[in-house]
XYZ file of N, CA, C and O in Angstrom:
320
model
N -127.671 203.603 -190.568
C -127.595 203.603 -192.415
C -129.804 204.432 -192.130
O -129.960 204.424 -191.009
N -129.537 205.147 -192.808
C -131.292 205.171 -192.729
C -132.208 204.120 -193.568
O -133.264 204.983 -192.941
N -131.471 204.091 -194.232
C -132.522 202.518 -193.992
C -132.659 201.274 -192.984
O -133.185 200.794 -192.932
N -131.314 201.761 -191.801
C -131.855 201.135 -190.872
C -131.235 199.528 -190.641
O -130.833 198.700 -189.799
N -130.304 199.001 -192.097
C -129.531 198.017 -191.868
C -128.309 197.807 -192.551
O -127.714 197.806 -192.947
N -128.198 198.686 -191.118
C -126.072 199.053 -191.197
C -125.863 198.890 -188.951
O -127.647 198.992 -188.654
N -125.528 198.237 -188.618
C -125.156 197.711 -187.294
C -123.770 198.064 -187.142
O -122.811 198.121 -187.898
N -123.425 199.011 -186.010
C -121.869 199.205 -185.997
C -121.489 199.232 -184.020
O -122.533 199.322 -183.544
N -120.683 198.712 -183.711
C -119.797 198.410 -182.685
C -119.575 197.209 -182.100
O -120.926 196.238 -182.622
N -118.916 196.411 -181.244
C -118.993 195.217 -180.511
C -120.279 194.536 -180.365
O -120.374 193.737 -181.101
N -121.497 196.014 -179.235
C -122.406 195.087 -178.869
C -123.297 195.763 -180.398
O -124.269 193.495 -180.334
N -123.615 196.555 -180.611
C -124.722 195.856 -182.359
C -124.854 194.931 -182.560
O -125.567 194.601 -183.774
N -122.758 194.622 -183.003
C -122.907 194.506 -184.386
C -122.707 192.667 -183.992
O -123.434 191.419 -184.274
N -122.424 192.200 -182.854
C -122.918 190.296 -182.248
C -124.418 190.347 -181.794
O -124.346 188.906 -182.011
N -124.246 191.462 -181.503
C -126.650 190.694 -181.581
C -126.937 190.608 -182.923
O -127.794 189.505 -183.766
N -126.142 191.353 -183.922
C -126.739 191.224 -185.684
C -126.341 189.880 -185.642
O -127.043 188.482 -186.883
N -124.930 189.324 -185.715
C -124.620 187.736 -186.159
C -125.249 187.124 -185.066
O -125.451 185.515 -186.011
N -126.041 187.281 -184.639
C -126.484 186.588 -182.655
C -127.451 186.274 -183.653
O -128.035 184.690 -183.922
N -128.385 186.834 -184.303
C -129.265 187.407 -185.017
C -129.461 186.630 -186.508
O -130.492 186.626 -186.711
N -128.555 186.204 -187.137
C -128.886 185.507 -188.372
C -128.717 187.375 -189.088
O -129.866 186.655 -190.859
N -128.480 188.071 -188.272
C -129.127 189.488 -189.959
C -127.949 190.267 -190.333
O -128.296 190.911 -191.683
N -127.186 189.335 -190.302
C -125.897 189.817 -190.901
C -125.521 189.521 -192.582
O -125.785 188.456 -192.932
N -125.328 190.386 -193.650
C -125.155 189.790 -194.710
C -123.718 189.550 -195.209
O -122.696 189.282 -195.268
N -122.335 190.998 -194.596
C -121.681 191.713 -195.215
C -121.159 192.221 -193.529
O -121.688 193.150 -193.589
N -119.577 191.884 -193.036
C -119.273 191.931 -191.807
C -118.094 192.769 -192.029
O -117.389 191.815 -192.864
N -117.827 194.070 -191.613
C -116.835 194.738 -192.387
C -115.754 194.992 -190.898
O -116.227 195.623 -189.949
N -114.968 194.780 -191.362
C -113.162 195.084 -189.776
C -112.009 195.483 -190.079
O -110.872 195.154 -191.030
N -110.845 196.319 -189.212
C -110.297 196.275 -189.103
C -108.340 195.242 -189.584
O -108.856 195.052 -187.926
N -108.164 195.958 -189.781
C -107.564 194.173 -189.326
C -106.584 194.307 -188.270
O -106.665 192.914 -188.450
N -106.159 195.061 -187.354
C -105.224 195.603 -186.436
C -106.033 195.071 -184.891
O -106.046 194.441 -184.624
N -107.508 195.009 -185.748
C -108.857 195.114 -184.603
C -108.883 193.766 -184.520
O -108.715 193.474 -182.710
N -109.084 193.081 -185.389
C -108.740 192.177 -185.567
C -107.931 191.178 -185.529
O -107.729 189.927 -184.635
N -106.467 191.952 -185.462
C -105.543 190.931 -184.827
C -105.421 191.388 -182.842
O -105.061 190.009 -182.632
N -105.901 192.588 -182.451
C -105.598 192.140 -181.595
C -106.587 192.267 -180.330
O -106.867 192.467 -178.995
N -108.041 191.782 -180.705
C -109.101 191.626 -179.995
C -109.435 190.188 -180.208
O -110.446 189.744 -180.936
N -109.160 189.446 -179.297
C -110.030 188.093 -178.576
C -111.679 187.854 -179.792
O -112.791 186.872 -180.110
N -112.000 188.864 -177.913
C -113.952 188.876 -179.000
C -114.292 189.424 -179.998
O -114.900 188.955 -180.646
N -113.717 190.104 -180.574
C -113.834 190.074 -181.818
C -113.799 189.267 -183.307
O -114.840 188.963 -184.133
N -112.218 188.739 -182.790
C -112.653 187.293 -183.643
C -112.651 186.534 -182.915
O -113.679 185.536 -184.157
N -114.165 186.074 -181.936
C -114.189 185.202 -181.763
C -115.666 185.032 -182.441
O -116.758 185.010 -183.437
N -116.618 186.822 -182.590
C -117.409 187.289 -183.752
C -116.956 186.668 -185.003
O -118.251 186.010 -185.592
N -116.197 186.971 -185.200
C -116.324 187.142 -186.426
C -115.884 185.455 -187.166
O -116.819 185.504 -187.732
N -115.519 184.460 -186.083
C -115.751 183.134 -186.205
C -117.102 182.408 -186.450
O -117.544 181.624 -186.764
N -117.647 183.307 -185.757
C -119.479 182.502 -185.743
C -119.442 183.174 -186.743
O -120.392 182.648 -187.547
N -120.004 183.938 -187.473
C -120.138 185.207 -188.521
C -119.547 184.554 -189.646
O -120.420 184.413 -190.405
N -118.383 183.651 -189.834
C -118.362 182.598 -190.501
C -119.215 182.088 -190.616
O -118.562 181.447 -191.797
N -119.266 180.874 -190.046
C -120.237 179.836 -189.495
C -121.394 179.874 -190.226
O -121.981 179.248 -190.791
N -121.630 181.094 -190.187
C -122.982 181.443 -190.282
C -122.598 181.933 -192.169
O -123.793 183.236 -192.531
N -121.692 181.695 -192.602
C -121.895 182.534 -194.228
C -121.522 183.770 -194.485
O -122.039 184.070 -195.579
N -121.656 183.858 -193.898
C -121.664 185.779 -193.326
C -120.200 186.835 -194.792
O -119.285 185.305 -194.797
N -120.694 187.707 -195.105
C -119.013 188.001 -196.416
C -118.429 188.292 -195.207
O -119.418 189.382 -194.292
N -116.700 188.514 -195.600
C -116.146 189.420 -194.686
C -115.308 190.289 -195.700
O -114.384 189.864 -196.395
N -115.689 191.583 -194.881
C -114.333 191.839 -195.874
C -113.131 192.555 -194.723
O -113.631 193.390 -193.245
N -111.695 192.170 -194.239
C -110.973 193.643 -194.213
C -110.189 194.617 -194.329
O -109.882 193.802 -195.522
N -110.986 195.612 -193.882
C -109.438 196.773 -194.220
C -108.369 196.270 -193.968
O -108.492 196.864 -192.081
N -106.830 197.507 -194.146
C -106.032 197.763 -193.905
C -106.315 199.006 -193.146
O -106.496 200.023 -194.221
N -105.097 199.079 -191.369
C -106.406 200.225 -191.417
C -105.280 201.528 -191.946
O -104.982 202.742 -190.965
N -104.322 201.193 -192.397
C -103.420 201.904 -193.520
C -104.152 203.468 -194.637
O -104.065 203.544 -195.627
N -105.151 202.289 -195.406
C -105.778 202.456 -196.165
C -107.461 203.343 -196.131
O -108.001 203.678 -194.635
N -107.370 204.556 -196.798
C -108.690 205.639 -196.825
C -110.208 204.135 -196.350
O -110.909 204.583 -194.999
N -110.626 202.791 -196.105
C -111.717 202.266 -195.939
C -111.814 201.700 -194.915
O -112.800 202.502 -193.892
N -109.769 202.243 -194.494
C -109.831 201.231 -193.389
C -109.859 202.736 -192.194
O -110.371 202.266 -191.009
N -109.761 203.933 -192.298
C -110.315 205.106 -191.615
C -111.292 205.229 -191.249
O -111.743 206.079 -190.742
N -111.851 205.436 -192.284
C -113.321 205.107 -192.211
C -114.639 204.931 -190.910
O -114.999 204.842 -190.444
N -114.194 203.457 -191.269
C -114.207 202.033 -190.089
C -113.586 202.164 -189.259
O -114.207 202.285 -188.107
N -112.598 202.732 -188.779
C -112.057 203.541 -187.464
C -112.571 204.219 -186.919
O -112.903 204.607 -185.621
N -113.644 205.210 -187.796
C -114.688 206.212 -187.522
C -116.454 205.208 -186.893
O -117.155 206.304 -185.398
N -115.836 203.978 -186.880
C -117.358 203.817 -186.604
C -116.635 202.650 -185.435
O -117.783 201.374 -184.897
N -115.907 202.211 -184.921
C -115.254 201.599 -184.326
C -114.420 200.207 -184.694
O -114.634 199.600 -184.202
N -114.335 200.897 -186.002
C -113.576 200.329 -186.452
C -113.524 198.376 -187.834
O -113.658 197.259 -187.245
N -115.408 198.345 -186.400
C -116.004 196.907 -186.817
C -117.759 197.728 -186.716
O -117.998 198.040 -186.217
N -118.831 196.993 -188.400
C -118.968 197.381 -189.041
C -119.832 196.177 -189.840
O -119.101 194.890 -190.450
N -121.311 196.347 -189.901
C -122.065 195.189 -190.317
C -123.228 195.768 -191.178
O -123.244 197.087 -190.458
N -122.761 195.430 -192.826
C -124.753 195.588 -193.179
C -125.304 194.468 -192.979
O -124.775 193.273 -192.748
N -126.277 194.652 -192.876
C -127.462 193.587 -192.880
C -128.410 193.144 -193.314
O -128.863 194.430 -194.643
N -128.974 191.654 -193.605
C -129.850 191.498 -194.466
C -131.286 192.278 -194.325
O -132.514 192.579 -195.047
N -131.262 192.404 -192.251
C -132.975 192.967 -191.997
C -131.912 192.923 -190.542
O -130.667 192.709 -189.768
N -133.370 194.741 -190.311
C -133.096 194.233 -188.617
C -133.045 193.701 -188.044
O -134.530 192.799 -187.155
N -132.101 193.090 -186.780
C -133.158 192.612 -185.799
C -134.341 192.724 -184.663
O -133.535 194.129 -184.997
N -134.841 192.538 -184.506
C -135.556 192.410 -182.530
C -134.392 193.044 -181.946
O -133.968 192.434 -181.395
């Protein structure tokens, strides 16, 4: 996003979680159910007290999130 406080895609979100930079993690429900890697990243984020928002793949928000790979984060700060 324009202020640099967003991340999307598995690699960028995973790096942001590892850096404790994530404020809110957004994931599409089917991706969470069907991907062990996504599940692992979400579990790590939960340990770091990240807010988690799961979107139904049938909702408008879920369809919009799918355009970003179904996995995105709002960041507290831009990790290095």
